[in-house]
Coordinates of N, CA and C in Angstrom, one line a residue:
X42 N 99.9 94.6 88.4 CA 98.5 94.6 89.0 C 97.1 94.6 88.1
X43 N 96.3 93.1 88.4 CA 95.3 93.1 88.3 C 93.3 93.7 89.4
X44 N 92.2 93.3 89.0 CA 90.9 92.8 90.1 C 91.6 92.0 91.6
X45 N 92.5 90.6 90.6 CA 92.4 89.6 91.8 C 93.6 89.4 92.5
X46 N 94.9 90.0 91.9 CA 96.2 89.9 92.2 C 96.9 90.8 91.6
X47 N 98.3 90.6 91.7 CA 99.5 91.3 91.9 C 100.7 91.0 91.6
X48 N 101.7 92.0 91.1 CA 103.3 90.7 91.1 C 103.8 92.6 91.5
X49 N 104.8 91.5 92.8 CA 105.3 92.8 93.1 C 107.1 92.4 93.7
X50 N 107.8 93.6 93.5 CA 109.3 93.1 94.2 C 109.3 93.8 95.0
X51 N 109.7 92.9 95.9 CA 109.8 93.1 98.0 C 111.2 92.0 98.2
X52 N 111.7 93.1 99.5 CA 113.1 92.3 99.8 C 112.8 90.9 100.7
X53 N 110.8 91.5 101.2 CA 110.2 90.0 102.2 C 110.7 88.2 102.2
X54 N 110.6 87.6 102.4 CA 111.0 86.4 102.6 C 109.8 85.3 102.5
X55 N 109.4 85.6 101.9 CA 107.8 84.7 101.8 C 107.8 84.0 101.8
X56 N 107.2 82.8 101.6 CA 107.2 82.1 100.7 C 105.8 80.7 100.4
X57 N 106.1 81.0 99.3 CA 104.1 80.6 98.4 C 104.1 80.1 100.3
X58 N 103.1 80.0 99.7 CA 101.2 80.0 100.6 C 101.5 80.2 101.7
X59 N 102.6 81.5 101.8 CA 102.5 82.4 103.1 C 101.4 83.4 102.7
X60 N 100.4 84.5 103.5 CA 99.7 85.0 103.8 C 100.3 86.9 103.7
X61 N 100.6 87.9 103.5 CA 101.3 88.7 103.8 C 100.0 90.0 103.1
X62 N 100.1 91.2 104.0 CA 98.8 92.1 103.9 C 99.5 93.4 102.4
X63 N 99.1 93.6 101.5 CA 99.1 94.6 100.0 C 97.8 96.1 100.9
X64 N 99.5 96.5 100.3 CA 98.5 97.9 101.2 C 98.6 98.6 99.9
X65 N 97.8 99.4 98.9 CA 98.2 99.8 98.2 C 97.7 101.7 99.1
X66 N 98.9 102.3 99.0 CA 97.7 103.9 99.8 C 96.9 104.8 99.0
X67 N 98.0 105.0 97.4 CA 96.7 105.7 96.9 C 95.8 105.5 96.3
X68 N 95.0 104.4 96.6 CA 93.7 103.6 95.7 C 93.1 103.3 96.9
X69 N 93.4 103.5 98.7 CA 92.5 103.2 99.5 C 92.1 101.9 99.2
X70 N 93.6 101.5 99.6 CA 93.0 99.7 99.1 C 94.4 98.4 99.7
X71 N 93.8 97.3 100.7 CA 94.1 96.7 101.3 C 93.8 95.6 101.7
X72 N 93.8 94.2 102.0 CA 93.8 93.1 101.9 C 95.1 92.4 101.8
X73 N 94.6 91.7 102.7 CA 95.8 89.6 103.0 C 95.4 89.2 101.5
X74 N 96.6 89.1 101.3 CA 96.9 87.7 99.7 C 98.2 86.8 100.5
X75 N 97.3 86.2 99.5 CA 98.5 84.1 99.1 C 99.8 84.4 98.7
X76 N 100.6 84.1 98.9 CA 101.8 84.5 97.4 C 101.1 82.9 97.2
X77 N 101.0 82.6 96.0 CA 100.9 82.0 94.9 C 102.4 81.9 94.2
X78 N 103.6 82.2 93.5 CA 104.4 81.9 93.3 C 105.8 83.3 94.1
X79 N 106.8 82.6 94.0 CA 108.4 83.2 93.9 C 109.3 83.0 93.5
X80 N 109.9 84.3 92.5 CA 111.2 84.9 92.0 C 112.4 84.8 92.5
X81 N 113.4 84.6 93.2 CA 115.3 85.0 94.0 C 115.4 85.5 91.8
X82 N 115.6 86.8 92.5 CA 116.3 87.6 91.2 C 117.5 88.9 92.2
X83 N 118.5 89.0 91.5 CA 120.1 89.7 92.4 C 118.9 91.3 92.5
X84 N 118.1 91.8 91.3 CA 117.2 92.7 92.5 C 115.7 92.6 93.4
X85 N 116.2 91.4 93.9 CA 114.8 91.5 94.9 C 113.9 90.4 94.1
X86 N 113.2 90.1 95.3 CA 112.3 88.7 94.7 C 111.3 89.5 94.2
X87 N 110.6 88.2 93.5 CA 108.9 89.0 92.6 C 107.8 88.1 93.9
X88 N 106.9 88.8 93.9 CA 106.5 87.8 94.7 C 103.8 88.0 93.5
X89 N 104.0 86.5 93.4 CA 103.1 86.3 92.9 C 102.1 86.6 93.9
X90 N 101.0 88.0 94.1 CA 100.4 87.6 95.1 C 98.6 86.8 94.3
X91 N 97.1 86.4 95.5 CA 96.0 86.5 95.0 C 95.5 86.6 96.2
X92 N 95.0 88.4 95.2 CA 94.7 88.6 96.9 C 93.6 87.7 97.5
X93 N 93.4 87.8 99.0 CA 91.7 86.9 99.3 C 90.9 87.9 100.1
X94 N 90.9 88.6 100.3 CA 89.4 89.7 100.5 C 88.7 90.4 100.2
X95 N 89.7 91.8 99.9 CA 89.9 92.5 98.2 C 89.8 92.2 96.7
X96 N 88.8 93.1 95.9 CA 89.6 93.5 95.1 C 89.7 95.0 94.3
X97 N 90.9 94.2 94.0 CA 91.7 95.8 93.6 C 91.1 96.7 92.5
X98 N 90.7 97.8 93.0 CA 90.2 98.8 92.0 C 90.4 98.6 90.6
X99 N 89.8 98.0 89.8 CA 91.3 98.3 88.5 C 90.6 99.5 87.7
X100 N 89.5 99.6 87.8 CA 88.5 99.8 86.9 C 88.6 101.9 87.2
X101 N 88.9 102.0 88.8 CA 89.2 103.8 89.4 C 90.2 104.2 89.0
X102 N 91.7 102.8 89.1 CA 92.5 103.5 88.1 C 92.9 103.6 86.4
X103 N 92.2 102.6 85.3 CA 91.4 103.5 84.5 C 91.7 104.7 84.3
X104 N 89.9 104.9 85.1 CA 89.1 106.6 85.9 C 90.3 107.1 85.2
X105 N 91.8 106.9 86.5 CA 92.2 107.9 86.7 C 93.4 109.0 85.6
X106 N 94.5 107.3 85.0 CA 95.7 106.5 84.2 C 94.3 107.9 83.1
X107 N 93.6 107.8 82.6 CA 93.4 109.3 81.4 C 92.2 109.9 82.5
X108 N 92.1 110.1 82.9 CA 91.8 111.3 83.2 C 93.3 112.7 83.9
X109 N 94.6 111.3 84.0 CA 96.3 112.5 84.1 C 95.9 112.2 82.4
X110 N 96.1 111.4 81.5 CA 96.3 111.5 79.9 C 95.6 112.9 79.2
X111 N 94.2 112.9 79.5 CA 93.0 114.4 79.3 C 93.7 115.6 79.1
X112 N 94.7 115.4 80.5 CA 94.6 116.3 81.3 C 96.3 117.1 80.7
X113 N 97.1 115.9 80.8 CA 98.5 116.3 80.0 C 98.1 116.4 78.0
X114 N 97.5 116.2 78.0 CA 96.7 116.7 76.0 C 95.9 117.2 76.4
X115 N 96.3 117.9 77.2 CA 95.2 119.7 77.2 C 96.1 120.9 77.5
X116 N 97.5 120.5 77.9 CA 98.1 121.1 78.8 C 97.9 121.4 80.4
X117 N 97.2 120.8 80.9 CA 96.4 121.4 82.1 C 97.0 120.1 82.8
X118 N 98.2 119.5 83.3 CA 99.3 118.2 83.7 C 99.3 119.1 85.3
X119 N 98.5 118.9 86.4 CA 99.2 119.6 87.5 C 100.1 119.0 87.9
X120 N 100.9 118.2 87.5 CA 102.2 117.4 88.3 C 103.9 118.0 87.4
X121 N 102.8 118.7 86.0 CA 104.8 119.0 86.1 C 104.5 120.5 86.0
X122 N 106.1 120.8 86.5 CA 106.6 122.4 87.0 C 107.3 122.7 85.9
X123 N 107.3 123.9 85.9 CA 106.7 125.0 85.7 C 108.4 125.5 85.0

């Protein structure tokens, strides 16, 4: 993932030039994207997307990741089970 696009594994039969909707619920991000490249493999299609409506909030992702690392290092990782 990057501010201007992403590579995703998908079962969509999207072709280069097609427009698709990209949604990331965790970061409340929605954008139309153009398929710029497509790779086919046994595990699924990898679509290389360029966002055309919005920039992905990469700084928010970095901040969230840093917070999770700090919590795990201090033993306060709420995602760990007891």
